[in-house]
Short mmCIF file of C-alpha atoms in Angstrom, two decimals:
data_model
loop_
_atom_site.label_atom_id
_atom_site.label_comp_id
_atom_site.label_asym_id
_atom_site.label_seq_id
_atom_site.Cartn_x
_atom_site.Cartn_y
_atom_site.Cartn_z
CA MET A 1 184.79 111.09 100.25
CA SER A 2 182.51 113.82 101.52
CA MET A 3 182.45 115.20 105.04
CA GLU A 4 179.51 114.83 107.41
CA THR A 5 178.67 116.66 110.62
CA TYR A 6 178.07 114.24 113.49
CA ILE A 7 176.73 114.77 116.99
CA ALA A 8 177.94 112.32 119.63
CA LEU A 9 175.70 112.09 122.70
CA LEU A 10 177.53 110.43 125.58
CA ARG A 11 175.44 108.59 128.12
CA GLY A 12 175.93 108.86 131.84
CA ILE A 13 178.96 111.10 132.16
CA ASN A 14 179.22 113.87 134.77
CA VAL A 15 175.99 112.71 136.43
CA ASN A 16 175.86 112.46 140.23
CA GLY A 17 179.65 112.52 140.44
CA GLN A 18 180.01 109.48 138.17
CA LYS A 19 182.30 109.12 135.13
CA LEU A 20 183.65 112.64 135.48
CA ILE A 21 185.34 114.15 132.47
CA LYS A 22 186.08 117.76 131.70
CA MET A 23 184.93 118.98 128.31
CA ASP A 24 188.43 120.15 127.29
CA ARG A 25 189.73 116.61 127.88
CA LEU A 26 186.80 115.15 125.97
CA LYS A 27 187.49 117.55 123.11
CA SER A 28 191.16 116.58 123.02
CA ILE A 29 190.24 112.87 122.89
CA PHE A 30 188.04 113.51 119.87
CA GLU A 31 190.72 115.68 118.26
CA SER A 32 193.13 112.73 118.51
CA MET A 33 190.79 110.77 116.23
CA GLN A 34 190.45 111.39 112.49
CA VAL A 35 187.85 114.14 112.91
CA SER A 36 187.84 117.94 112.63
CA GLN A 37 185.87 120.96 113.83
CA VAL A 38 185.41 119.40 117.30
CA ARG A 39 183.09 121.35 119.60
CA THR A 40 181.48 120.44 122.91
CA TYR A 41 178.32 121.78 124.50
CA ILE A 42 177.65 121.78 128.25
CA GLN A 43 178.93 119.16 130.66
CA SER A 44 176.52 116.34 129.79
CA GLY A 45 178.66 115.00 126.93
CA ASN A 46 177.59 116.55 123.65
CA VAL A 47 180.31 116.58 121.00
CA LEU A 48 179.92 117.91 117.47
CA PHE A 49 182.53 117.14 114.85
CA GLU A 50 183.12 116.57 111.18
CA ALA A 51 184.44 113.34 109.71
CA GLU A 52 184.45 111.46 106.47
CA GLU A 53 180.97 110.17 105.76
CA GLN A 54 180.44 106.68 107.16
CA SER A 55 177.74 104.81 109.04
CA ALA A 56 176.76 106.23 112.41
CA ASP A 57 177.37 102.75 113.84
CA GLN A 58 180.99 102.81 112.66
CA VAL A 59 181.43 106.28 114.14
CA ARG A 60 179.87 105.16 117.44
CA ARG A 61 182.09 102.08 117.74
CA SER A 62 185.23 104.14 117.04
CA ILE A 63 184.30 106.70 119.68
CA GLU A 64 183.40 104.10 122.31
CA THR A 65 186.68 102.25 121.70
CA LYS A 66 188.74 105.45 121.95
CA LEU A 67 186.95 106.60 125.11
CA LYS A 68 187.56 103.21 126.77
CA GLU A 69 191.27 103.41 125.87
CA GLU A 70 191.64 106.98 127.14
CA LEU A 71 189.37 106.94 130.19
CA GLY A 72 189.66 103.33 131.35
CA TYR A 73 185.90 102.80 131.51
CA GLU A 74 183.10 102.26 129.03
CA VAL A 75 180.93 105.12 127.90
CA ASP A 76 177.86 104.42 125.77
CA VAL A 77 177.52 106.80 122.84
CA VAL A 78 174.60 107.56 120.55
CA VAL A 79 175.47 109.26 117.25
CA ARG A 80 173.30 111.33 114.94
CA THR A 81 174.11 113.24 111.79
CA LYS A 82 173.18 116.88 111.41
CA SER A 83 170.28 115.97 109.10
CA GLU A 84 169.02 113.30 111.51
CA LEU A 85 169.02 115.83 114.35
CA GLU A 86 167.17 118.34 112.17
CA ARG A 87 164.59 115.66 111.33
CA THR A 88 164.16 114.94 115.06
CA ILE A 89 163.26 118.59 115.60
CA ALA A 90 160.93 118.73 112.59
CA GLN A 91 159.05 115.59 113.70
CA ASN A 92 158.32 116.79 117.25
CA PRO A 93 154.87 115.30 117.90
CA PHE A 94 154.08 117.74 120.68
CA GLY A 95 154.36 120.91 118.59
CA ASP A 96 154.95 124.24 120.29
CA MET A 97 154.86 123.94 124.05
CA GLU A 98 154.66 127.54 125.14
CA SER A 99 152.96 127.56 128.53
CA PRO A 100 154.29 126.03 131.75
CA GLU A 101 151.19 123.80 131.89
CA ASP A 102 152.40 122.17 128.68
CA GLY A 103 155.40 120.83 130.59
CA LYS A 104 158.92 120.45 129.29
CA LEU A 105 160.01 118.45 126.31
CA TYR A 106 162.85 115.92 126.29
CA VAL A 107 164.14 113.59 123.61
CA SER A 108 165.62 110.20 124.39
CA PHE A 109 167.98 109.26 121.59
CA LEU A 110 168.17 105.49 121.09
CA SER A 111 171.23 103.63 119.83
CA GLU A 112 169.10 101.73 117.35
CA GLU A 113 165.45 101.27 116.50
CA PRO A 114 163.82 98.85 118.95
CA THR A 115 161.75 95.92 117.78
CA ALA A 116 158.02 96.30 117.29
CA GLU A 117 157.56 93.93 120.26
CA ALA A 118 159.66 96.22 122.48
CA PHE A 119 157.57 99.22 121.44
CA ASP A 120 154.44 97.19 122.27
CA VAL A 121 155.80 96.56 125.78
CA LEU A 122 156.53 100.26 126.20
CA ALA A 123 153.03 101.15 124.98
CA SER A 124 151.57 99.29 127.95
CA PHE A 125 153.06 101.85 130.34
CA GLN A 126 151.28 105.12 130.97
CA SER A 127 151.85 107.98 133.39
CA ASP A 128 149.33 110.40 134.85
CA VAL A 129 151.98 113.12 134.77
CA ASP A 130 154.10 112.52 131.66
CA GLU A 131 153.46 111.27 128.18
CA TYR A 132 155.68 110.05 125.39
CA ARG A 133 155.66 109.40 121.67
CA ALA A 134 158.10 106.92 120.16
CA ASP A 135 159.31 107.54 116.62
CA GLY A 136 161.98 105.20 115.29
CA ARG A 137 165.19 105.92 117.18
CA GLU A 138 163.74 108.76 119.28
CA VAL A 139 161.33 108.90 122.17
CA TYR A 140 159.81 112.33 122.78
CA ILE A 141 158.83 112.85 126.41
CA ARG A 142 156.56 115.62 127.67
CA CYS A 143 157.21 116.04 131.39
CA ARG A 144 154.74 117.98 133.45
CA GLY A 145 156.82 117.32 136.56
CA GLN A 146 160.57 116.95 136.94
CA TYR A 147 162.39 114.75 134.44
CA GLY A 148 164.31 113.14 137.31
CA LYS A 149 161.01 111.78 138.61
CA SER A 150 159.60 110.76 135.23
CA LEU A 151 158.66 107.13 134.65
CA PHE A 152 160.29 107.42 131.23
CA SER A 153 163.92 107.69 132.38
CA ASN A 154 166.93 106.41 130.42
CA ASN A 155 167.10 103.28 132.57
CA PHE A 156 163.39 102.56 132.15
CA LEU A 157 163.53 103.02 128.37
CA GLU A 158 166.66 100.88 128.10
CA LYS A 159 165.07 98.04 130.07
CA LYS A 160 161.80 98.13 128.14
CA LEU A 161 163.28 98.71 124.67
CA GLY A 162 166.53 96.74 124.94
CA VAL A 163 168.70 99.53 123.49
CA THR A 164 170.94 102.29 124.86
CA ALA A 165 169.18 105.60 125.50
CA THR A 166 170.47 109.06 126.36
CA THR A 167 168.17 112.01 126.94
CA ARG A 168 168.50 115.73 126.24
CA ASN A 169 166.08 118.54 126.94
CA TRP A 170 164.50 120.33 124.01
CA GLN A 171 166.63 123.45 124.47
CA THR A 172 169.81 121.36 124.21
CA VAL A 173 168.53 119.49 121.14
CA ASN A 174 167.85 122.80 119.39
CA LYS A 175 171.19 124.29 120.46
CA LEU A 176 173.04 121.24 119.10
CA ALA A 177 171.21 121.57 115.77
CA SER A 178 172.11 125.25 115.66
CA MET A 179 175.75 124.49 116.42
CA ALA A 180 175.79 121.75 113.79
CA GLY A 181 174.64 124.28 111.22
CA SER A 182 177.50 126.66 111.92
CA ARG A 183 181.22 126.07 111.50
CA THR A 184 182.53 128.16 114.39
#
């Protein structure tokens, strides 16, 4: 079986003093699973690792089960492969955002593709400050204000789309792709 590079994006850890976990502990939990080359990036719960190729859903379920066993609470996880993350970057509908007036770009990674009806519900919401583009299992959000005040928060997207969402800023998305491409 061939090896695949996966990126696990944990939702809601180390935010506002909730579900605190140090990255070295998180790394050791992953290392106790049948994975290799485990690396973490910043405190928001980004874990890169290699494992035998399998469905992202299988990988996600294994991680969520292990985290519940080790931490005693549930942590939602969204998983992407290296190639899926690279495709997310390539399909950025907002192009190069170079000036501050362009705002900042975020990507909400969804656990699965929402139904067409859910996307229709989301399409009925607009913001004078922020805009979004949904593309399969990603929602790209251009924030001209602060993300923390954006209408298109994780909770909002989860309620409207009926799936788990976890958001990363564009710099983090690109850093994770860069890390996934190297074996250090």
